[in-house]
């Protein structure tokens, strides 16, 4: 038997992080067992389904590398659903019933109800064990609004059968639907797929994940510059964990270690900080070129118009410094907007009192700056390639005179900021000429 799983999203909203995780687990289970992963767009709710959401679902699945082996659209099978409905009625497994409309209008409406034998049914959920329902409570439930208009459960059952779905892996909010779907399967003499109901993804306080607190759509994470590899790794561990240690797992690692029985029953807590941590690990793993392309791209976009002296060469040089500070590309964007990188590209404005460290006076600070200008003026170009060597060139003097007294004016002269990376790193970025110009400007400010 070839295993066939499906993700069956309804295109009634942006592709949700929970749906992405369900898709991932379906994908993993299929790939683990050499099976096929199927995408079925459940677009039969004409009012709420929108083509933009369908496009979003398909795009984000592709972006996440959850490639479908087959894709279906439920609305393309409406006549098939109606045909099965007629079969059910003609075999007397279901019947047409004329009833008073529930809206109090006194109108008579036609619905189709399933003859429910009212048995106790149970199924073995791969995650939750045996689940049992007394279906007598359901009575003869409605399966169609009319003989030509089947309702959702019938459509799902028919599609799962026609698409050969062997395993239905979905959120636990669908558990109560399962009893109806199994009753319809039995009425039709269909085989019963295996079921696995995933724990819901919860917010930190165990409430439902809501977009009021943080982004819940994959598109937003993508826009903020999360990497799809990090999202996949993080989502895989939301409710599942491998037998071994180690959290950084590629899709291939996850597939090979995946075991549906290791999925937990309890809710999985969504922690955006943890997701950021994963993202950072994946940013660090990118090649130098990939890091450069992303960061230089963002800096150019934001700073080019703002700063006439913006330079891509300098932007490229600060890539390693920026990578140290961020978890997500959007962090770069925010820092750039906040002006954190301006000083790399333009001379900072200096305030006289800020040039001096604490109670160091003008004369003393002048002396330290002159010393730095002397030493760094003599340093060769090779020294400027390496922050370590710049540090060496000034370190013993700073130790002797007091680090703050020397290094504060050094750093402030270069950046005009209270906080920044160390002056050695910045000197290496700015190069000899610019460093000396800025140190002299600090002298002038005094
Ligand atoms: N279309 C349903 C949803 O988006 C999923 C149905 C199913 O997985 O059986 O929640």
Coordinates of C-alpha atoms and ligand atoms in Angstrom, one line a residue:
X1 CA 0.0 0.0 0.0
X2 CA 1.3 3.4 -0.9
X3 CA 0.8 5.9 1.9
X4 CA -1.1 9.0 0.8
X5 CA -1.6 11.9 3.1
X6 CA -3.3 15.2 2.5
X7 CA -3.4 18.7 3.8
X8 CA -6.9 20.1 3.2
X9 CA -6.9 23.8 3.8
X10 CA -9.9 26.0 3.4
X11 CA -8.9 29.2 1.5
X12 CA -10.8 31.4 3.9
X13 CA -7.8 33.3 5.4
X14 CA -4.0 33.6 5.1
X15 CA -2.1 30.3 5.4
X16 CA -1.9 29.8 9.1
X17 CA 1.1 28.6 11.1
X18 CA -1.0 25.8 12.5
X19 CA -2.0 24.7 9.0
X20 CA 1.6 24.8 8.1
X21 CA 2.5 22.4 10.9
X22 CA -0.3 20.1 9.9
X23 CA 0.9 20.2 6.3
X24 CA 4.5 19.4 7.5
X25 CA 3.4 16.4 9.6
X26 CA 1.5 15.0 6.6
X27 CA 4.4 15.6 4.4
X28 CA 6.9 14.0 6.9
X29 CA 4.7 11.0 7.4
X30 CA 4.3 10.5 3.6
X31 CA 8.0 11.0 2.8
X32 CA 9.1 8.8 5.7
X33 CA 7.2 5.9 4.2
X34 CA 7.9 6.6 0.6
X35 CA 4.3 7.9 0.1
X36 CA 2.6 10.8 -1.5
X37 CA 1.6 14.2 -0.1
X38 CA -1.5 15.6 -1.5
X39 CA -2.9 19.2 -1.3
X40 CA -6.6 19.6 -1.5
X41 CA -8.0 23.1 -1.5
X42 CA -11.4 22.9 0.3
X43 CA -13.1 25.8 -1.4
X44 CA -16.7 24.8 -1.2
X45 CA -17.7 27.6 1.1
X46 CA -18.4 30.0 -1.6
X47 CA -18.9 33.0 0.6
X48 CA -15.7 32.7 2.6
X49 CA -13.3 31.2 0.1
X50 CA -11.2 33.7 -1.8
X51 CA -8.7 33.1 -4.7
X52 CA -6.1 35.3 -2.9
X53 CA -6.1 32.9 0.0
X54 CA -5.8 29.9 -2.3
X55 CA -2.8 31.6 -4.0
X56 CA -1.3 32.3 -0.6
X57 CA -1.7 28.7 0.6
X58 CA 0.0 27.3 -2.5
X59 CA 2.8 29.9 -2.5
X60 CA 3.7 29.4 1.2
X61 CA 3.6 25.6 0.8
X62 CA 6.1 26.0 -2.0
X63 CA 8.2 28.4 0.0
X64 CA 8.3 26.0 2.9
X65 CA 9.4 23.2 0.4
X66 CA 6.3 21.2 1.2
X67 CA 5.8 20.2 -2.4
X68 CA 2.6 18.5 -3.3
X69 CA 2.7 15.3 -5.3
X70 CA -0.9 15.9 -6.4
X71 CA -3.2 18.9 -6.0
X72 CA -7.0 19.0 -6.0
X73 CA -9.6 21.6 -5.6
X74 CA -12.7 20.4 -3.8
X75 CA -15.1 22.6 -5.8
X76 CA -14.1 20.7 -9.0
X77 CA -15.7 17.6 -7.6
X78 CA -19.2 19.0 -6.7
X79 CA -21.0 16.8 -9.3
X80 CA -19.2 13.8 -8.0
X81 CA -20.3 14.6 -4.4
X82 CA -23.9 15.0 -5.7
X83 CA -23.7 11.7 -7.5
X84 CA -22.6 9.9 -4.3
X85 CA -25.4 11.7 -2.4
X86 CA -27.9 10.2 -4.9
X87 CA -26.4 6.8 -4.4
X88 CA -26.9 7.1 -0.7
X89 CA -30.5 8.0 -1.1
X90 CA -31.2 5.4 -3.7
X91 CA -29.7 2.7 -1.5
X92 CA -31.8 4.1 1.4
X93 CA -28.7 4.8 3.5
X94 CA -30.0 8.4 3.4
X95 CA -33.3 10.0 2.9
X96 CA -34.8 13.3 1.8
X97 CA -36.7 15.1 4.5
X98 CA -39.0 18.1 4.2
X99 CA -38.8 20.2 7.3
X100 CA -39.6 23.5 8.7
X101 CA -36.8 26.0 8.1
X102 CA -34.9 26.8 11.3
X103 CA -35.0 30.5 10.6
X104 CA -38.5 30.8 12.0
X105 CA -39.9 31.8 8.6
X106 CA -42.4 28.9 8.5
X107 CA -40.9 27.9 5.2
X108 CA -40.5 24.3 4.3
X109 CA -37.0 23.2 3.2
X110 CA -35.6 20.0 1.9
X111 CA -32.6 18.4 3.6
X112 CA -31.0 15.0 3.3
X113 CA -30.3 13.0 6.4
X114 CA -28.2 9.9 6.9
X115 CA -29.9 6.9 8.4
X116 CA -27.7 6.6 11.5
X117 CA -27.7 3.1 13.0
X118 CA -26.7 4.8 16.3
X119 CA -23.9 2.4 17.1
X120 CA -20.9 3.0 19.4
X121 CA -18.0 3.4 17.0
X122 CA -14.4 3.6 17.8
X123 CA -11.3 4.3 15.9
X124 CA -7.6 4.0 16.7
X125 CA -6.0 7.4 16.6
X126 CA -2.3 7.0 15.9
X127 CA -1.5 9.7 18.5
X128 CA -4.3 9.5 21.0
X129 CA -5.1 5.8 21.0
X130 CA -8.6 4.5 20.8
X131 CA -11.3 7.1 20.6
X132 CA -14.9 6.0 21.1
X133 CA -18.1 7.7 20.3
X134 CA -21.7 6.9 21.0
X135 CA -23.2 8.0 17.7
X136 CA -26.8 7.6 18.9
X137 CA -26.6 11.2 20.1
X138 CA -26.1 12.4 16.6
X139 CA -29.4 11.0 15.4
X140 CA -30.0 11.1 11.7
X141 CA -27.8 14.0 11.0
X142 CA -28.0 16.3 7.9
X143 CA -25.5 15.5 5.1
X144 CA -26.9 17.8 2.4
X145 CA -28.9 21.0 2.1
X146 CA -30.8 19.4 -0.8
X147 CA -30.4 16.4 -3.1
X148 CA -28.0 18.5 -5.2
X149 CA -26.1 20.3 -2.5
X150 CA -24.1 18.0 -0.2
X151 CA -22.5 19.4 2.9
X152 CA -18.9 19.4 4.0
X153 CA -18.6 16.0 5.7
X154 CA -19.8 14.1 2.7
X155 CA -17.5 16.1 0.4
X156 CA -14.5 15.2 2.7
X157 CA -15.4 11.5 2.8
X158 CA -15.8 11.3 -1.0
X159 CA -12.7 13.2 -1.7
X160 CA -10.6 11.2 0.7
X161 CA -11.9 8.0 -0.9
X162 CA -11.4 9.1 -4.5
X163 CA -7.9 10.5 -3.8
X164 CA -6.9 7.3 -2.0
X165 CA -6.1 9.0 1.2
X166 CA -4.7 6.4 3.6
X167 CA -3.9 8.6 6.6
X168 CA -5.9 11.6 7.8
X169 CA -3.5 13.7 9.9
X170 CA -5.2 16.9 11.1
X171 CA -5.8 19.1 14.1
X172 CA -7.5 17.8 17.2
X173 CA -10.3 20.3 16.6
X174 CA -11.5 17.8 13.9
X175 CA -11.9 14.8 16.3
X176 CA -15.6 15.3 16.7
X177 CA -16.0 15.4 12.9
X178 CA -14.5 12.0 12.7
X179 CA -17.6 10.2 14.0
X180 CA -19.8 11.7 11.3
X181 CA -17.2 11.0 8.6
X182 CA -16.8 7.4 9.7
X183 CA -20.6 6.9 9.6
X184 CA -20.8 8.3 6.1
X185 CA -17.9 6.0 5.0
X186 CA -19.7 3.0 6.4
X187 CA -22.9 3.9 4.7
X188 CA -21.0 4.0 1.4
X189 CA -19.0 0.9 2.1
X190 CA -15.7 2.8 1.9
X191 CA -12.5 1.8 3.6
X192 CA -11.6 3.7 6.7
X193 CA -8.4 5.8 6.6
X194 CA -6.1 5.8 9.6
X195 CA -6.5 8.9 11.7
X196 CA -4.0 11.0 13.7
X197 CA -5.2 14.1 15.5
X198 CA -2.4 16.6 16.3
X199 CA -2.4 18.7 19.5
X200 CA -3.3 22.3 18.9
X201 CA -0.7 25.0 18.9
X202 CA -1.3 27.2 21.9
X203 CA -0.1 30.6 23.0
X204 CA 2.3 30.9 26.0
X205 CA -0.6 31.2 28.4
X206 CA -2.2 28.0 26.9
X207 CA -4.9 30.1 25.2
X208 CA -5.7 29.8 21.5
X209 CA -3.0 31.2 19.3
X210 CA -4.3 34.6 18.2
X211 CA -3.1 37.2 15.8
X212 CA -3.6 39.9 18.4
X213 CA -0.5 38.7 20.1
X214 CA 1.8 37.7 17.3
X215 CA 1.8 36.9 13.7
X216 CA 0.0 33.7 12.8
X217 CA 0.3 33.7 9.1
X218 CA 3.3 32.2 7.3
X219 CA 3.3 35.2 4.9
X220 CA 4.1 37.6 7.7
X221 CA 7.0 35.5 9.0
X222 CA 8.3 35.3 5.4
X223 CA 7.9 39.1 5.0
X224 CA 9.8 39.6 8.2
X225 CA 12.7 37.7 6.8
X226 CA 12.4 34.4 8.6
X227 CA 14.1 31.5 6.7
X228 CA 11.8 28.7 5.6
X229 CA 14.4 26.1 6.9
X230 CA 14.2 27.6 10.4
X231 CA 10.4 27.6 10.4
X232 CA 10.3 24.0 9.3
X233 CA 12.7 22.9 12.0
X234 CA 10.8 24.8 14.6
X235 CA 7.3 23.6 13.5
X236 CA 8.5 20.0 13.4
X237 CA 9.4 20.3 17.1
X238 CA 6.0 21.8 18.0
X239 CA 4.5 18.6 19.3
X240 CA 7.1 16.2 18.2
X241 CA 10.6 15.4 19.2
X242 CA 13.1 12.9 17.9
X243 CA 14.6 10.2 20.0
X244 CA 18.0 11.6 20.1
X245 CA 19.4 14.9 21.3
X246 CA 20.0 17.8 19.0
X247 CA 17.5 20.4 17.9
X248 CA 18.9 21.7 14.6
X249 CA 17.5 19.3 12.1
X250 CA 17.3 19.6 8.3
X251 CA 14.2 18.4 6.5
X252 CA 16.1 15.2 5.6
X253 CA 17.1 14.7 9.3
X254 CA 13.5 15.2 10.3
X255 CA 12.1 12.8 7.7
X256 CA 14.5 10.1 8.7
X257 CA 13.8 10.4 12.4
X258 CA 10.1 11.1 12.1
X259 CA 7.8 8.8 14.0
X260 CA 4.2 9.7 14.3
X261 CA 3.9 7.8 17.6
X262 CA 6.3 10.3 19.2
X263 CA 3.9 13.1 18.7
X264 CA 2.6 14.3 22.0
X265 CA -1.0 14.5 23.0
X266 CA -0.9 17.8 25.0
X267 CA -1.0 21.2 23.4
X268 CA 2.2 22.5 21.9
X269 CA 3.2 26.0 23.1
X270 CA 4.2 28.5 20.4
X271 CA 7.2 30.5 21.5
X272 CA 8.2 33.2 19.0
X273 CA 11.5 33.7 20.9
X274 CA 12.4 30.1 20.3
X275 CA 11.5 30.4 16.7
X276 CA 13.8 33.5 16.5
X277 CA 16.6 31.4 18.1
X278 CA 16.2 28.8 15.4
X279 CA 16.2 31.4 12.8
X280 CA 19.4 32.8 14.1
X281 CA 21.1 29.4 14.0
X282 CA 20.0 29.1 10.4
X283 CA 21.2 32.7 9.5
X284 CA 24.6 31.8 10.9
X285 CA 24.7 28.7 8.7
X286 CA 24.1 30.7 5.5
X287 CA 27.1 31.2 3.3
X288 CA 28.9 34.5 3.4
X289 CA 27.5 35.3 0.0
X290 CA 23.9 34.6 1.1
X291 CA 24.3 36.8 4.2
X292 CA 25.8 39.5 2.1
X293 CA 23.1 39.4 -0.5
X294 CA 20.4 39.7 2.2
X295 CA 22.0 42.4 4.4
X296 CA 23.5 44.6 1.6
X297 CA 20.1 44.4 -0.1
X298 CA 18.3 45.7 3.0
X299 CA 20.8 48.4 3.7
X300 CA 20.8 49.6 0.1
X301 CA 17.0 49.7 0.1
X302 CA 16.8 51.7 3.3
X303 CA 19.9 53.8 3.4
X304 CA 20.8 54.6 -0.2
X305 CA 18.4 57.5 -0.5
X306 CA 18.9 58.7 3.0
X307 CA 22.7 58.9 3.0
X308 CA 24.4 60.3 -0.1
X309 CA 27.7 58.8 1.0
X310 CA 26.2 55.3 1.3
X311 CA 28.6 52.7 0.0
X312 CA 28.0 49.1 -0.9
X313 CA 31.6 48.3 -0.2
X314 CA 31.2 49.5 3.4
X315 CA 27.9 47.7 3.6
X316 CA 29.6 44.5 2.6
X317 CA 32.2 45.0 5.3
X318 CA 29.8 45.4 8.1
X319 CA 27.9 42.2 7.3
X320 CA 29.7 40.1 9.9
X321 CA 29.1 42.8 12.6
X322 CA 25.4 42.8 11.7
X323 CA 25.0 39.1 11.6
X324 CA 26.3 39.0 15.2
X325 CA 23.4 41.2 16.3
X326 CA 20.3 39.9 14.6
X327 CA 18.0 36.9 14.6
X328 CA 15.8 37.7 11.7
X329 CA 16.3 39.9 8.6
X330 CA 13.7 42.2 9.9
X331 CA 15.9 43.1 12.8
X332 CA 18.4 44.5 10.2
X333 CA 15.6 46.6 8.7
X334 CA 14.6 48.0 12.1
X335 CA 18.1 48.8 13.1
X336 CA 18.7 50.5 9.8
X337 CA 15.5 52.6 10.2
X338 CA 16.6 53.5 13.7
X339 CA 19.8 54.9 12.3
X340 CA 22.0 52.4 14.0
X341 CA 24.2 52.0 10.9
X342 CA 24.4 55.6 9.8
X343 CA 27.8 56.2 11.3
X344 CA 29.5 53.6 9.1
X345 CA 28.6 55.6 6.0
X346 CA 28.8 59.2 7.2
X347 CA 30.7 61.3 9.8
X348 CA 28.8 61.4 13.1
X349 CA 27.9 64.7 14.7
X350 CA 29.9 65.0 17.9
X351 CA 29.0 66.7 21.2
X352 CA 32.0 68.1 23.0
X353 CA 31.0 66.8 26.5
X354 CA 30.4 63.3 25.1
X355 CA 33.9 63.0 23.7
X356 CA 35.2 62.9 27.2
X357 CA 34.9 59.9 29.4
X358 CA 33.2 60.6 32.8
X359 CA 35.5 63.1 34.6
X360 CA 38.3 63.1 32.2
X361 CA 39.1 66.7 31.2
X362 CA 39.6 68.3 27.9
X363 CA 43.4 68.2 28.1
X364 CA 43.6 64.6 29.0
X365 CA 41.2 63.5 26.3
X366 CA 43.1 65.6 23.8
X367 CA 46.3 63.8 24.8
X368 CA 44.7 60.3 24.3
X369 CA 43.2 61.3 20.9
X370 CA 46.6 62.6 19.8
X371 CA 48.2 59.4 20.9
X372 CA 45.7 57.4 18.9
X373 CA 46.2 59.5 15.8
X374 CA 49.9 59.1 16.2
X375 CA 49.8 55.3 16.5
X376 CA 47.1 54.7 13.9
X377 CA 48.7 57.2 11.5
X378 CA 51.8 55.0 11.5
X379 CA 50.0 51.7 11.2
X380 CA 50.2 50.1 7.8
X381 CA 47.2 49.0 5.6
X382 CA 47.5 45.4 6.8
X383 CA 46.9 46.4 10.3
X384 CA 43.6 48.0 9.2
X385 CA 42.5 44.7 7.8
X386 CA 42.4 43.1 11.2
X387 CA 40.6 44.4 14.4
X388 CA 42.9 42.2 16.4
X389 CA 46.0 44.1 15.2
X390 CA 44.4 47.5 15.8
X391 CA 43.7 46.5 19.3
X392 CA 47.2 45.3 19.8
X393 CA 48.5 48.7 18.6
X394 CA 46.6 50.7 21.2
X395 CA 46.0 48.2 24.0
X396 CA 49.0 48.7 26.3
X397 CA 48.5 52.5 26.2
X398 CA 44.8 52.1 27.1
X399 CA 45.7 49.7 29.9
X400 CA 48.2 52.2 31.3
X401 CA 46.0 55.3 31.0
X402 CA 42.7 53.6 31.9
X403 CA 40.6 51.8 29.3
X404 CA 37.6 54.0 29.6
X405 CA 39.6 57.2 29.4
X406 CA 41.2 56.1 26.1
X407 CA 38.7 53.8 24.4
X408 CA 35.6 55.9 25.1
X409 CA 36.8 58.9 23.1
X410 CA 38.2 56.6 20.5
X411 CA 34.9 54.8 20.0
X412 CA 32.7 58.0 20.3
X413 CA 34.9 59.8 17.8
X414 CA 34.2 57.1 15.3
X415 CA 30.5 56.6 16.0
X416 CA 29.0 59.6 17.8
X417 CA 27.0 57.0 19.7
X418 CA 26.8 55.9 23.3
X419 CA 26.6 52.3 22.2
X420 CA 28.2 50.5 19.3
X421 CA 30.6 47.7 18.5
X422 CA 34.2 48.2 19.8
X423 CA 36.4 50.8 18.2
X424 CA 38.9 48.2 16.8
X425 CA 36.1 46.6 14.7
X426 CA 34.9 49.9 13.5
X427 CA 38.4 51.2 12.7
X428 CA 38.8 48.1 10.5
X429 CA 35.6 48.9 8.7
X430 CA 36.3 52.6 8.2
X431 CA 39.9 52.2 7.1
X432 CA 42.9 54.4 7.8
X433 CA 41.9 57.7 6.1
X434 CA 38.4 57.9 7.5
X435 CA 39.5 56.8 11.0
X436 CA 42.1 59.6 11.2
X437 CA 39.6 62.1 9.8
X438 CA 37.1 61.2 12.6
X439 CA 39.7 61.3 15.4
X440 CA 40.8 64.7 14.2
X441 CA 37.2 65.8 14.1
X442 CA 36.9 64.8 17.8
X443 CA 39.9 66.9 18.6
X444 CA 38.3 69.8 16.8
X445 CA 35.1 69.2 18.8
X446 CA 37.1 69.6 22.0
Ligands
LIG1 N1 -10.7 22.1 5.6 C1 -10.4 21.8 7.0 C2 -9.7 22.9 7.6 O1 -9.2 23.8 6.9 C3 -9.6 20.5 7.1 C4 -10.4 19.3 7.0 C5 -9.6 18.0 7.3 O2 -8.4 18.0 7.5 O3 -10.3 17.0 7.3 O4 -9.7 23.0 8.8

